[in-house]
Coordinates of C-alpha atoms in Angstrom, one line a residue:
M30 CA -107.2 -32.5 -52.6
L31 CA -108.1 -34.3 -55.7
K32 CA -106.9 -32.9 -59.1
K33 CA -107.6 -34.1 -62.7
R34 CA -106.2 -31.4 -64.9
Y35 CA -105.5 -33.1 -68.3
K36 CA -107.7 -33.3 -71.3
Q37 CA -107.2 -34.5 -74.9
V38 CA -106.4 -32.3 -77.9
T39 CA -109.5 -31.6 -79.9
L40 CA -110.4 -33.9 -82.8
V41 CA -110.1 -30.9 -85.2
F42 CA -106.5 -30.2 -84.1
W43 CA -105.6 -33.9 -84.3
S44 CA -107.1 -34.3 -87.7
L45 CA -105.0 -31.4 -89.0
L46 CA -101.9 -32.8 -87.3
S47 CA -102.5 -36.3 -88.8
A48 CA -103.0 -34.8 -92.3
L49 CA -99.7 -33.0 -92.0
L50 CA -97.8 -36.1 -90.9
I51 CA -99.4 -38.2 -93.7
T52 CA -97.9 -35.8 -96.2
T53 CA -94.5 -35.7 -94.7
Q54 CA -93.8 -39.2 -93.5
T55 CA -93.6 -42.7 -95.1
F56 CA -96.4 -45.1 -94.2
A57 CA -95.6 -48.6 -93.0
D58 CA -98.6 -49.9 -95.0
D59 CA -101.1 -48.6 -97.4
G60 CA -102.3 -45.9 -95.0
T61 CA -105.5 -47.6 -93.8
T62 CA -104.2 -48.3 -90.3
N63 CA -103.3 -44.6 -89.8
R64 CA -106.6 -43.4 -91.1
D65 CA -108.4 -45.8 -88.9
F66 CA -106.4 -44.6 -85.9
I67 CA -108.0 -41.2 -86.1
F68 CA -111.4 -42.7 -85.5
F69 CA -109.9 -45.1 -82.9
V70 CA -108.7 -42.1 -80.9
E71 CA -112.1 -40.5 -81.1
R72 CA -113.7 -43.6 -79.6
V73 CA -111.2 -43.6 -76.7
E74 CA -111.8 -40.0 -76.0
K75 CA -115.6 -40.5 -75.8
L76 CA -115.1 -43.4 -73.4
Q77 CA -112.8 -41.3 -71.2
N78 CA -115.8 -39.3 -70.0
T79 CA -118.0 -42.3 -69.4
N80 CA -115.9 -45.4 -68.5
V81 CA -112.2 -45.2 -67.9
T82 CA -111.9 -49.0 -67.6
D83 CA -113.3 -49.6 -71.0
A84 CA -111.1 -46.9 -72.5
L85 CA -108.0 -48.7 -71.1
A86 CA -109.2 -52.0 -72.4
L87 CA -109.7 -50.5 -75.9
L88 CA -106.2 -49.0 -75.8
D89 CA -104.7 -52.3 -74.8
S90 CA -106.4 -54.1 -77.6
Y91 CA -104.7 -51.7 -80.1
Q92 CA -101.2 -52.6 -78.9
T93 CA -100.5 -55.0 -81.8
N94 CA -101.1 -52.2 -84.4
I95 CA -98.7 -49.6 -82.9
N96 CA -95.7 -50.5 -85.1
A97 CA -97.7 -50.0 -88.3
L98 CA -98.5 -46.4 -87.3
T99 CA -96.5 -43.3 -88.3
V100 CA -94.1 -41.9 -85.7
G101 CA -96.6 -39.0 -85.0
N102 CA -99.5 -41.5 -84.5
Q103 CA -97.3 -43.6 -82.1
V104 CA -96.6 -40.5 -80.0
K105 CA -100.3 -39.7 -80.0
Y106 CA -101.2 -43.3 -78.8
Y107 CA -98.9 -43.0 -75.8
Q108 CA -100.2 -39.5 -75.0
V109 CA -103.8 -40.8 -74.9
L110 CA -102.7 -44.0 -73.0
S111 CA -100.9 -41.9 -70.3
E112 CA -103.8 -39.6 -70.0
V113 CA -106.3 -42.5 -69.4
Y114 CA -103.9 -44.1 -66.9
I115 CA -103.9 -40.9 -64.9
E116 CA -107.7 -40.7 -64.9
A117 CA -107.7 -44.3 -63.6
S118 CA -105.1 -43.2 -60.9
Q119 CA -102.5 -45.6 -62.2
Y120 CA -99.6 -43.2 -62.0
K121 CA -96.7 -45.6 -62.5
S122 CA -98.2 -46.8 -65.7
A123 CA -98.9 -43.3 -66.8
F124 CA -95.3 -42.3 -66.2
S125 CA -94.1 -45.2 -68.3
A126 CA -96.5 -44.5 -71.1
A127 CA -95.5 -40.8 -71.2
S128 CA -91.8 -41.6 -71.1
Q129 CA -92.2 -44.0 -74.0
G130 CA -94.1 -41.4 -76.0
L131 CA -91.4 -38.8 -75.4
K132 CA -88.7 -41.3 -76.4
I133 CA -90.5 -41.9 -79.8
A134 CA -91.1 -38.2 -80.2
Q135 CA -87.3 -37.7 -80.6
H136 CA -87.6 -39.2 -84.1
L137 CA -90.1 -36.4 -85.2
T138 CA -88.6 -33.9 -87.6
S139 CA -90.2 -30.9 -85.9
P140 CA -91.6 -30.0 -82.4
T141 CA -95.2 -30.8 -81.8
I142 CA -97.6 -29.9 -79.0
L143 CA -97.8 -33.6 -78.1
I144 CA -94.3 -33.2 -76.6
S145 CA -95.7 -30.5 -74.3
Q146 CA -98.7 -32.7 -73.3
L147 CA -96.5 -35.8 -72.6
S148 CA -94.2 -33.7 -70.4
Y149 CA -97.2 -32.4 -68.5
L150 CA -98.6 -36.0 -68.1
R151 CA -95.2 -37.3 -66.9
G152 CA -94.9 -34.4 -64.5
F153 CA -98.3 -35.1 -63.0
S154 CA -97.5 -38.7 -62.6
L155 CA -94.3 -37.8 -60.7
E156 CA -96.2 -35.2 -58.6
S157 CA -98.8 -37.9 -57.7
L158 CA -96.0 -40.3 -56.7
G159 CA -94.3 -37.7 -54.5
D160 CA -91.5 -36.5 -56.7
A161 CA -92.1 -32.7 -56.6
S162 CA -88.8 -31.7 -58.1
G163 CA -89.2 -34.1 -61.0
A164 CA -92.7 -32.8 -61.6
V165 CA -91.5 -29.2 -61.8
E166 CA -88.7 -30.1 -64.3
N167 CA -91.3 -31.8 -66.6
Y168 CA -93.8 -29.0 -66.3
L169 CA -91.2 -26.4 -67.2
N170 CA -90.1 -28.5 -70.2
G171 CA -93.7 -28.8 -71.4
L172 CA -94.2 -25.1 -70.9
E173 CA -91.1 -24.3 -72.9
V174 CA -92.4 -26.3 -75.9
A175 CA -95.9 -24.8 -75.7
E176 CA -94.4 -21.2 -75.6
S177 CA -92.2 -22.0 -78.6
L178 CA -95.3 -23.0 -80.5
D179 CA -97.3 -20.1 -79.1
A180 CA -100.0 -22.6 -78.1
K181 CA -102.0 -20.5 -75.6
K182 CA -104.2 -23.3 -74.3
F183 CA -101.2 -25.4 -73.5
I184 CA -99.2 -22.5 -72.0
A185 CA -102.2 -22.1 -69.6
D186 CA -102.0 -25.8 -68.8
G187 CA -98.3 -25.3 -67.9
F188 CA -99.1 -22.4 -65.6
I189 CA -101.9 -24.5 -63.9
N190 CA -99.5 -27.4 -63.3
L191 CA -96.8 -25.2 -61.8
G192 CA -99.4 -23.3 -59.7
A193 CA -100.5 -26.6 -58.2
I194 CA -97.0 -27.9 -57.4
Y195 CA -96.2 -24.5 -55.8
Y196 CA -99.1 -24.6 -53.4
L197 CA -98.3 -28.2 -52.5
T198 CA -94.8 -27.0 -51.5
E199 CA -96.3 -24.0 -49.8
Q200 CA -94.9 -21.4 -52.2
Y201 CA -98.3 -19.6 -52.2
E202 CA -97.1 -16.3 -53.9
K203 CA -95.7 -18.2 -56.9
S204 CA -98.8 -20.4 -57.0
L205 CA -101.1 -17.3 -57.1
T206 CA -99.0 -15.7 -59.9
M207 CA -99.1 -18.8 -62.1
L208 CA -102.8 -19.5 -61.6
N209 CA -103.8 -15.9 -62.3
N210 CA -101.7 -16.0 -65.5
A211 CA -103.7 -19.1 -66.5
L212 CA -107.0 -17.5 -65.6
V213 CA -106.2 -14.5 -68.0
I214 CA -105.6 -17.0 -70.9
A215 CA -108.7 -19.0 -70.0
N216 CA -110.9 -15.9 -70.1
T217 CA -109.3 -14.7 -73.3
L218 CA -109.9 -18.0 -75.1
D219 CA -113.3 -18.4 -73.4
N220 CA -112.3 -22.1 -72.9
E221 CA -114.7 -23.9 -70.5
E222 CA -112.2 -26.7 -69.8
L223 CA -109.4 -24.3 -68.9
K224 CA -111.8 -22.2 -66.8
G225 CA -112.8 -25.3 -64.9
S226 CA -109.2 -26.4 -64.4
V227 CA -107.9 -23.0 -63.2
N228 CA -110.9 -22.4 -60.9
S229 CA -110.4 -25.8 -59.4
E230 CA -106.8 -25.1 -58.6
L231 CA -107.6 -21.6 -57.2
G232 CA -110.1 -23.3 -54.9
I233 CA -107.5 -25.7 -53.6
L234 CA -105.0 -22.8 -53.2
Y235 CA -107.4 -20.8 -51.1
S236 CA -108.3 -23.8 -48.9
Y237 CA -104.5 -24.2 -48.2
M238 CA -104.5 -20.5 -47.2
Y239 CA -107.4 -21.0 -44.7
N240 CA -110.0 -19.2 -46.7
P241 CA -112.9 -21.6 -47.1
K242 CA -115.4 -18.9 -48.2
K243 CA -113.3 -17.8 -51.2
S244 CA -112.3 -21.4 -51.9
I245 CA -115.9 -22.7 -52.4
K246 CA -116.7 -19.9 -54.9
F247 CA -113.9 -21.2 -57.1
Y248 CA -115.0 -24.9 -56.6
Q249 CA -118.6 -24.0 -57.6
A250 CA -117.4 -22.1 -60.7
S251 CA -115.1 -25.0 -61.6
Y252 CA -118.0 -27.5 -61.3
E253 CA -120.2 -25.4 -63.7
H254 CA -117.4 -24.9 -66.3
Y255 CA -116.6 -28.7 -66.3
K256 CA -120.3 -29.5 -66.8
K257 CA -120.5 -27.1 -69.7
A258 CA -117.4 -28.8 -71.2
G259 CA -119.0 -32.2 -70.8
M260 CA -116.2 -33.4 -68.6
A261 CA -118.1 -35.6 -66.1
L262 CA -115.1 -37.0 -64.1
Y263 CA -113.6 -33.6 -63.7
A264 CA -116.9 -32.1 -62.5
L265 CA -117.1 -34.9 -60.0
N266 CA -113.7 -33.9 -58.6
S267 CA -115.0 -30.4 -58.1
L268 CA -118.1 -31.7 -56.4
H269 CA -115.8 -33.7 -54.1
N270 CA -113.9 -30.5 -53.3
I271 CA -117.1 -28.7 -52.5
A272 CA -118.0 -31.4 -50.0
V273 CA -114.5 -31.1 -48.4
N274 CA -115.1 -27.4 -48.1
Y275 CA -118.4 -28.1 -46.2
M276 CA -116.3 -30.2 -43.8
D277 CA -113.9 -27.3 -43.3
Q278 CA -116.8 -25.2 -42.3
N279 CA -118.3 -27.9 -40.0
R280 CA -121.3 -28.3 -42.3
Y281 CA -121.1 -32.1 -42.0
E282 CA -124.7 -33.0 -42.9
Q283 CA -124.3 -31.2 -46.3
A284 CA -120.9 -32.8 -46.8
I285 CA -122.4 -36.3 -46.2
E286 CA -125.0 -35.7 -48.9
L287 CA -122.4 -34.7 -51.5
F288 CA -119.9 -37.5 -50.6
E289 CA -122.7 -40.0 -51.1
E290 CA -123.4 -38.5 -54.5
V291 CA -119.7 -38.5 -55.4
I292 CA -119.4 -42.2 -54.4
A293 CA -122.5 -43.2 -56.5
S294 CA -121.1 -41.4 -59.5
A295 CA -117.5 -42.5 -59.1
N296 CA -118.5 -46.1 -59.3
K297 CA -119.3 -45.6 -63.0
F298 CA -115.6 -44.6 -63.5
S299 CA -114.1 -47.4 -61.5
N300 CA -111.8 -44.9 -59.8
N301 CA -110.7 -46.4 -56.5
E302 CA -108.8 -43.3 -55.4
V303 CA -111.9 -41.1 -55.7
I304 CA -114.1 -43.6 -54.0
G305 CA -111.6 -44.3 -51.2
G306 CA -111.0 -40.6 -50.5
A307 CA -114.8 -40.0 -50.4
Y308 CA -115.4 -42.9 -48.0
T309 CA -112.6 -41.6 -45.8
R310 CA -114.1 -38.1 -45.6
L311 CA -117.6 -39.6 -45.2
S312 CA -116.3 -41.4 -42.2
I313 CA -114.9 -38.3 -40.6
S314 CA -118.1 -36.4 -41.3
Y315 CA -120.1 -39.0 -39.4
A316 CA -117.6 -38.9 -36.5
K317 CA -117.7 -35.1 -36.3
K318 CA -121.4 -34.2 -37.1
K319 CA -123.7 -32.8 -34.4
D320 CA -124.9 -36.3 -33.3
P321 CA -121.8 -38.4 -34.0
D322 CA -122.4 -42.0 -35.2
L323 CA -119.1 -43.7 -34.6
D324 CA -120.3 -47.2 -35.7
V325 CA -121.2 -45.8 -39.1
A326 CA -117.9 -43.8 -39.2
Y327 CA -115.9 -47.0 -38.5
Q328 CA -117.8 -48.9 -41.3
Y329 CA -117.0 -46.3 -43.8
I330 CA -113.3 -46.0 -42.8
T331 CA -113.1 -49.8 -43.2
L332 CA -114.6 -49.5 -46.7
A333 CA -112.2 -46.8 -47.6
E334 CA -109.3 -49.0 -46.6
Q335 CA -110.4 -51.7 -49.1
Y336 CA -110.5 -49.2 -52.0
L337 CA -107.2 -47.5 -51.1
K338 CA -105.2 -50.7 -50.6
D339 CA -103.4 -50.5 -54.0
V340 CA -103.7 -46.8 -54.6
Q341 CA -100.4 -45.2 -55.8
Q342 CA -101.1 -41.5 -55.0
H343 CA -98.5 -40.7 -52.4
N344 CA -100.7 -38.6 -50.1
A345 CA -103.8 -40.9 -50.2
L346 CA -102.5 -43.4 -47.6
L347 CA -101.1 -40.6 -45.4
F348 CA -104.5 -38.9 -45.3
F349 CA -106.3 -42.2 -44.7
N350 CA -104.1 -43.3 -41.8
V351 CA -104.4 -39.9 -40.0
N352 CA -108.2 -40.0 -40.4
K353 CA -108.6 -43.6 -39.4
A354 CA -106.6 -42.7 -36.2
Y355 CA -109.1 -39.9 -35.6
V356 CA -112.0 -42.3 -35.8
L357 CA -110.3 -44.8 -33.5
E358 CA -109.4 -42.1 -31.0
A359 CA -113.0 -41.0 -30.9
M360 CA -113.9 -44.7 -30.2
E361 CA -111.3 -44.7 -27.4
R362 CA -109.3 -47.4 -29.2
Y363 CA -106.1 -45.5 -28.4
D364 CA -103.4 -48.2 -29.1
E365 CA -104.8 -48.9 -32.6
A366 CA -105.0 -45.1 -33.3
L367 CA -101.3 -44.7 -32.4
E368 CA -100.4 -47.6 -34.7
N369 CA -102.1 -45.8 -37.6
L370 CA -100.3 -42.6 -36.7
A371 CA -97.0 -44.4 -36.7
V372 CA -97.7 -45.6 -40.3
A373 CA -98.5 -42.0 -41.2
E374 CA -95.2 -40.8 -39.7
K375 CA -93.3 -43.3 -41.9
I376 CA -95.1 -42.0 -45.0
L377 CA -94.3 -38.4 -44.1
A378 CA -90.7 -39.3 -43.7
K379 CA -90.6 -40.7 -47.3
N380 CA -92.5 -37.7 -48.8
S381 CA -90.0 -35.0 -47.8
Q382 CA -90.4 -32.9 -50.9
T383 CA -94.0 -31.8 -50.0
K384 CA -94.5 -30.3 -46.6
N385 CA -98.0 -31.9 -45.8
T386 CA -98.6 -29.2 -43.2
F387 CA -102.2 -30.2 -42.5
S388 CA -101.4 -33.8 -42.0
N389 CA -98.5 -32.9 -39.8
Y390 CA -100.7 -30.7 -37.6
H391 CA -103.4 -33.3 -37.3
L392 CA -100.9 -36.1 -36.6
M393 CA -99.2 -34.2 -33.8
Y394 CA -102.5 -33.0 -32.3
L395 CA -103.9 -36.5 -32.2
Q396 CA -100.8 -38.0 -30.7
S397 CA -100.8 -35.3 -28.0
E398 CA -104.5 -35.9 -27.3
I399 CA -104.1 -39.7 -27.0
Y400 CA -101.0 -39.4 -24.8
Y401 CA -102.9 -37.0 -22.5
K402 CA -106.0 -39.2 -22.3
T403 CA -103.8 -42.2 -21.5
Q404 CA -102.0 -40.2 -18.8
R405 CA -98.6 -40.1 -20.6
Y406 CA -98.2 -36.5 -19.7
Q407 CA -94.5 -36.1 -20.6
Q408 CA -95.1 -37.5 -24.1
A409 CA -98.2 -35.2 -24.4
Y410 CA -96.1 -32.2 -23.5
D411 CA -93.3 -33.2 -25.9
K412 CA -95.7 -33.6 -28.7
Q413 CA -97.3 -30.2 -27.9
S414 CA -93.9 -28.6 -27.9
Q415 CA -93.1 -30.2 -31.3
F416 CA -96.4 -28.9 -32.6
L417 CA -95.8 -25.3 -31.4
T418 CA -92.2 -25.3 -32.8
R419 CA -93.6 -26.4 -36.2
L420 CA -96.4 -23.8 -36.0
F421 CA -94.0 -20.9 -35.3
K422 CA -91.6 -22.1 -38.1
D423 CA -94.5 -22.2 -40.6
Q424 CA -95.7 -18.8 -39.5
E425 CA -92.2 -17.3 -40.2
N426 CA -92.0 -19.0 -43.6
I427 CA -95.4 -17.9 -44.9
N428 CA -95.9 -14.2 -45.5
M429 CA -99.7 -14.0 -45.7
E430 CA -99.6 -10.2 -46.0
Q431 CA -97.6 -10.3 -49.2
I432 CA -99.9 -13.0 -50.6
E433 CA -103.0 -10.9 -49.9
E434 CA -101.4 -7.8 -51.4
L435 CA -100.5 -9.9 -54.5
R436 CA -104.1 -11.2 -54.8
L437 CA -105.5 -7.7 -54.5
S438 CA -103.1 -6.5 -57.1
F439 CA -104.3 -9.2 -59.6
E440 CA -108.0 -8.3 -58.9
S441 CA -107.1 -4.6 -59.4
K442 CA -105.5 -5.4 -62.7
Q443 CA -108.6 -7.3 -63.8
A444 CA -110.7 -4.3 -62.8
D445 CA -108.4 -2.0 -64.8
L446 CA -108.7 -4.3 -67.8
K447 CA -112.5 -4.2 -67.7
N448 CA -112.3 -0.4 -67.5
K449 CA -110.0 -0.2 -70.5
I450 CA -112.3 -2.4 -72.6
L451 CA -115.3 -0.2 -71.5
E452 CA -113.4 2.9 -72.5
Q453 CA -112.5 1.4 -75.9
E454 CA -116.1 0.5 -76.6
K455 CA -117.4 3.9 -75.6
S456 CA -114.7 5.6 -77.7
V457 CA -115.8 3.7 -80.8
Q458 CA -119.4 4.7 -80.2
I459 CA -118.3 8.4 -79.9
I460 CA -116.3 8.3 -83.1
Q461 CA -119.3 6.8 -85.0
L462 CA -121.6 9.5 -83.6
N463 CA -119.2 12.2 -84.8
D464 CA -120.2 11.4 -88.4
V465 CA -123.9 11.8 -87.9
T466 CA -124.5 14.3 -85.0
Y467 CA -123.8 17.9 -84.3
Y468 CA -120.9 19.1 -82.3
E469 CA -123.1 20.0 -79.3
E470 CA -124.6 16.5 -79.1
N471 CA -121.1 14.9 -79.3
L472 CA -119.9 17.2 -76.5
H473 CA -122.9 16.2 -74.4
L474 CA -122.3 12.4 -75.0
L475 CA -118.6 12.9 -74.2
I476 CA -119.5 14.5 -70.8
V477 CA -121.9 11.6 -70.1
F478 CA -119.3 9.1 -71.1
V479 CA -116.6 10.6 -68.9
G480 CA -119.0 10.8 -66.0
T481 CA -120.0 7.2 -66.5
V482 CA -116.4 6.1 -66.6
L483 CA -115.6 8.1 -63.4
V484 CA -118.6 6.5 -61.6
I485 CA -117.5 3.1 -62.6
L486 CA -113.9 3.8 -61.6
A487 CA -115.1 5.1 -58.3
W488 CA -117.2 2.0 -57.8
F489 CA -114.3 -0.3 -58.5
L490 CA -112.1 1.8 -56.2
L491 CA -114.7 1.6 -53.4
K492 CA -115.0 -2.2 -53.9
M493 CA -111.2 -2.6 -53.8
L494 CA -111.0 -0.6 -50.5
Q495 CA -113.8 -2.6 -49.0
S496 CA -112.1 -5.8 -50.1
Q497 CA -108.8 -4.6 -48.6
K498 CA -110.4 -3.7 -45.3
H499 CA -112.2 -7.0 -45.3
F500 CA -109.1 -9.0 -45.9
V501 CA -107.2 -7.1 -43.2
R502 CA -109.9 -7.9 -40.8
I503 CA -110.3 -11.6 -41.6
S504 CA -106.5 -12.0 -41.4
Q505 CA -106.6 -10.8 -37.8
V506 CA -110.0 -11.8 -36.3
D507 CA -111.4 -15.3 -35.4
D508 CA -114.6 -15.8 -37.4
L509 CA -116.5 -17.6 -34.6
T510 CA -115.7 -15.5 -31.6
G511 CA -114.8 -12.1 -33.0
V512 CA -111.6 -11.8 -30.9
A513 CA -108.0 -11.9 -32.2
N514 CA -107.0 -15.1 -34.1
R515 CA -103.9 -17.2 -33.7
R516 CA -102.0 -15.4 -36.3
R517 CA -102.8 -12.0 -34.8
L518 CA -101.9 -13.3 -31.3
I519 CA -98.5 -14.5 -32.4
E520 CA -97.8 -11.2 -34.3
L521 CA -98.7 -9.0 -31.3
G522 CA -97.1 -11.4 -28.8
E523 CA -93.8 -11.2 -30.7
K524 CA -93.9 -7.4 -30.6
M525 CA -94.9 -7.2 -26.9
F526 CA -92.1 -9.6 -26.0
A527 CA -89.5 -7.6 -27.9
R528 CA -90.7 -4.4 -26.2
A529 CA -90.6 -6.1 -22.8
E530 CA -87.1 -7.4 -23.5
E531 CA -85.9 -4.0 -24.7
E532 CA -87.4 -2.0 -21.8
Q533 CA -86.9 -4.7 -19.2
A534 CA -90.6 -4.4 -18.5
S535 CA -93.1 -7.0 -17.1
F536 CA -95.0 -9.1 -19.6
S537 CA -97.3 -12.1 -18.9
I538 CA -99.6 -14.3 -20.8
L539 CA -102.5 -16.5 -19.9
M540 CA -103.3 -19.8 -21.6
L541 CA -107.0 -20.7 -21.1
D542 CA -108.6 -24.1 -22.0
V543 CA -112.3 -24.9 -21.5
D544 CA -112.7 -28.0 -19.3
N545 CA -114.4 -31.1 -20.7
F546 CA -115.3 -29.3 -23.9
K547 CA -115.5 -32.4 -26.0
A548 CA -118.1 -33.8 -23.5
I549 CA -120.1 -30.5 -23.9
N550 CA -120.1 -30.8 -27.6
D551 CA -121.1 -34.5 -27.5
S552 CA -123.9 -33.8 -25.0
F553 CA -125.3 -30.5 -26.2
G554 CA -124.1 -30.3 -29.8
H555 CA -121.5 -28.2 -31.6
N556 CA -123.8 -25.2 -31.9
T557 CA -124.0 -25.0 -28.1
G558 CA -120.2 -25.4 -27.9
D559 CA -119.7 -22.6 -30.4
K560 CA -122.0 -20.3 -28.3
I561 CA -120.1 -21.1 -25.2
L562 CA -116.8 -20.1 -26.9
K563 CA -118.4 -16.8 -28.0
D564 CA -119.7 -16.1 -24.5
I565 CA -116.3 -16.8 -22.9
A566 CA -114.7 -14.4 -25.4
D567 CA -117.3 -11.7 -24.5
L568 CA -116.6 -12.2 -20.7
A569 CA -112.9 -12.0 -21.2
N570 CA -113.1 -8.8 -23.3
H571 CA -115.0 -7.1 -20.5
I572 CA -112.4 -8.1 -17.9
M573 CA -109.3 -7.3 -20.0
R574 CA -107.7 -3.8 -19.8
Q575 CA -107.3 -1.6 -22.9
S576 CA -103.6 -2.5 -23.2
D577 CA -104.4 -6.3 -23.1
C578 CA -105.2 -8.5 -26.0
F579 CA -107.4 -11.6 -25.7
G580 CA -107.8 -14.1 -28.6
R581 CA -108.6 -17.6 -29.7
F582 CA -105.5 -19.7 -30.1
G583 CA -107.4 -22.7 -31.6
G584 CA -110.2 -25.1 -30.7
E585 CA -111.3 -24.4 -27.1
E586 CA -108.0 -22.7 -26.2
F587 CA -107.6 -18.9 -25.7
I588 CA -104.6 -16.7 -24.9
A589 CA -104.4 -13.3 -23.2
L590 CA -101.4 -11.0 -23.7
L591 CA -100.8 -8.8 -20.7
A592 CA -98.4 -5.9 -21.2
N593 CA -96.6 -4.4 -18.2
T594 CA -98.2 -7.1 -16.0
S595 CA -96.3 -8.9 -13.2
P596 CA -96.9 -12.6 -12.4
E597 CA -98.9 -11.6 -9.3
N598 CA -101.2 -9.2 -11.2
A599 CA -101.6 -11.7 -14.0
H600 CA -102.7 -14.3 -11.3
D601 CA -105.3 -11.8 -9.9
L602 CA -106.7 -11.2 -13.4
A603 CA -106.7 -14.9 -14.2
E604 CA -108.7 -15.7 -11.0
R605 CA -111.2 -13.0 -11.9
L606 CA -111.7 -14.5 -15.3
R607 CA -111.9 -18.0 -14.0
L608 CA -114.5 -17.0 -11.4
S609 CA -116.6 -15.0 -13.8
I610 CA -116.8 -18.0 -16.1
Q611 CA -117.5 -20.4 -13.2
N612 CA -120.3 -18.2 -11.8
K613 CA -122.0 -17.4 -15.1
V614 CA -125.5 -18.7 -15.4
W615 CA -125.6 -20.4 -18.8
S616 CA -128.8 -20.3 -20.8
Y617 CA -128.6 -23.9 -22.1
K618 CA -130.9 -26.6 -20.6
K619 CA -129.3 -29.1 -18.3
L620 CA -125.9 -27.4 -18.6
N621 CA -124.9 -27.0 -14.9
G622 CA -121.9 -24.8 -15.6
V623 CA -118.7 -24.3 -17.5
T624 CA -115.2 -24.0 -16.1
V625 CA -111.7 -23.3 -17.4
S626 CA -108.1 -24.2 -16.5
I627 CA -105.6 -21.4 -16.8
G628 CA -101.8 -21.4 -17.1
I629 CA -99.7 -18.3 -16.6
S630 CA -96.1 -17.5 -17.7
S631 CA -94.2 -14.3 -17.4
Y632 CA -91.1 -12.8 -19.0
Q633 CA -88.0 -13.2 -16.8
K634 CA -84.7 -11.4 -17.7
G635 CA -82.0 -13.9 -18.6
S636 CA -84.1 -17.0 -18.6
T637 CA -87.0 -16.2 -21.1
T638 CA -85.5 -16.2 -24.6
S639 CA -88.6 -16.0 -26.8
F640 CA -92.3 -15.5 -27.0
A641 CA -92.6 -19.2 -28.1
Q642 CA -91.0 -20.2 -24.8
L643 CA -93.7 -18.1 -22.9
I644 CA -96.4 -20.0 -24.8
K645 CA -94.8 -23.4 -24.0
D646 CA -94.5 -22.4 -20.3
A647 CA -98.1 -21.2 -20.1
D648 CA -99.2 -24.4 -21.8
I649 CA -97.3 -26.6 -19.3
N650 CA -99.0 -24.7 -16.4
M651 CA -102.4 -25.0 -18.0
Y652 CA -101.9 -28.8 -18.2
Q653 CA -100.8 -28.7 -14.5
A654 CA -104.1 -27.0 -13.7
K655 CA -105.9 -29.8 -15.6
N656 CA -104.0 -32.4 -13.6
L657 CA -104.9 -30.8 -10.3
G658 CA -108.6 -31.3 -11.0
R659 CA -109.4 -28.5 -13.5
N660 CA -111.1 -25.1 -12.8
K661 CA -107.8 -23.8 -11.4
V662 CA -105.0 -21.3 -12.2
C663 CA -101.4 -22.3 -12.2
F664 CA -98.1 -20.3 -12.6

């Protein structure tokens, strides 16, 4: 995800700071250079919102005057220079400029908010270059200075920076806490820039937590706040994230329109990172849309490569190589796709501080698919096993229930705060009325007031309960099919396995995969493919017993959890399910039929050690069913 979080100090603040420095420090000349510098900074800041290249050129032209400035003005120069380098995605230069500014700041007689800003800028440069621990250290240093000066706006900036680095390292609870702290300050100050920044980061956080509907609301809010603040480049980043959100929801046509708008606008800023990232996603959108256009997709991925050639952001090339491999795989250029995935693996190995979960998943999935399609079944199986191992490990490390509880807690606190404000306003009105009305009228108003507050409190409580129920449901149910999702399947499977192990009872699972599903999507469109998945889920639910659980494991794969079920009984049930799908008359024109391949695995005392092993065994048997010609059951 693209982030541009930094913005200059206001001119009013800088004017006051400059005036203070002029009275306390000795000038190197008659003062003209320093007075002119104030207007020079104003010119640069205006250019930042229209043409970053021109802003850098103007800063470069001022290099010869730096030594004639006061220490404070020299620090300000490097702060602005680092900021503009970041907006141009030149992170190494930004780091050098921020470091130089901090070095000069050591000669100041008292702390200044510029030290906090420079620490944030240096931290963001390190974050972009892949040094997460170095970024955190600088963010904390900057936050400490901001807190010592009680500078609320810059304290919020520190919370935002830390919130971002925490979600990048998958510490979602910490991230949510930091970003909500920043949101409280932004709302208190009524600062459009801050509101834009924190909403942007909350949007990214929720996309990391697989909640695209919540995510897009924050992106849209961020876009509006940045527009009100006159921050065009930042608003463009929010527009880019809205387009990515459309991709996550398979709304590729809408995503394409927005990416084209982003590219047209980004050219004004000469930002290759933004343009290259937009071209990459534009390519994937053309490859995945209802009627794929792989030739156009390849043209755009080639264009993206030209823009990203010298980009320094550590994840940009990782993301590009994985997505280029996807386009090449769709074009059946498998060897080239594997070459790009090999490059992506090397980048992942270097960037060990951030987990890059999404890229890891996509990389392993693509490798497995290519190995399978090129009949390298052992390698396909090994990569599938590696994927499942990583998935289970990630599931153990991320406690989504606690994160949801924390989020609901923050929303509850915000509701309480609104109620308290309402109570205070009503109380003031009642006190005023006491001076001019009779006792009976005051009593009547008090009753009305209390009733109103109780109604409002009841409404907030109802909404909170509805929200809680909603989040419990979406955390357990697949949006498309209405059956259990992957997370719920793993949670129930672990419990059922533990029970079977403790009671030495039978326990079996079915792994079901729709045959030739990609061909169905390509021929009939993704909407038809989605309807087929829903119908299969409905068929399975009618066949399953009350004690069974059927759910979607991902893509066109489903899993059935069968408690107290022997291998033989599991086979009978699987055959009934296979035949019901095979014999169903599908209401889609020219679709002759749909079949599935099913693998079975069962708990065996002494040899089955975990639920993860059961999934792996069922997966192997499902691949065996595919190899035997599809539309079969294997165990």
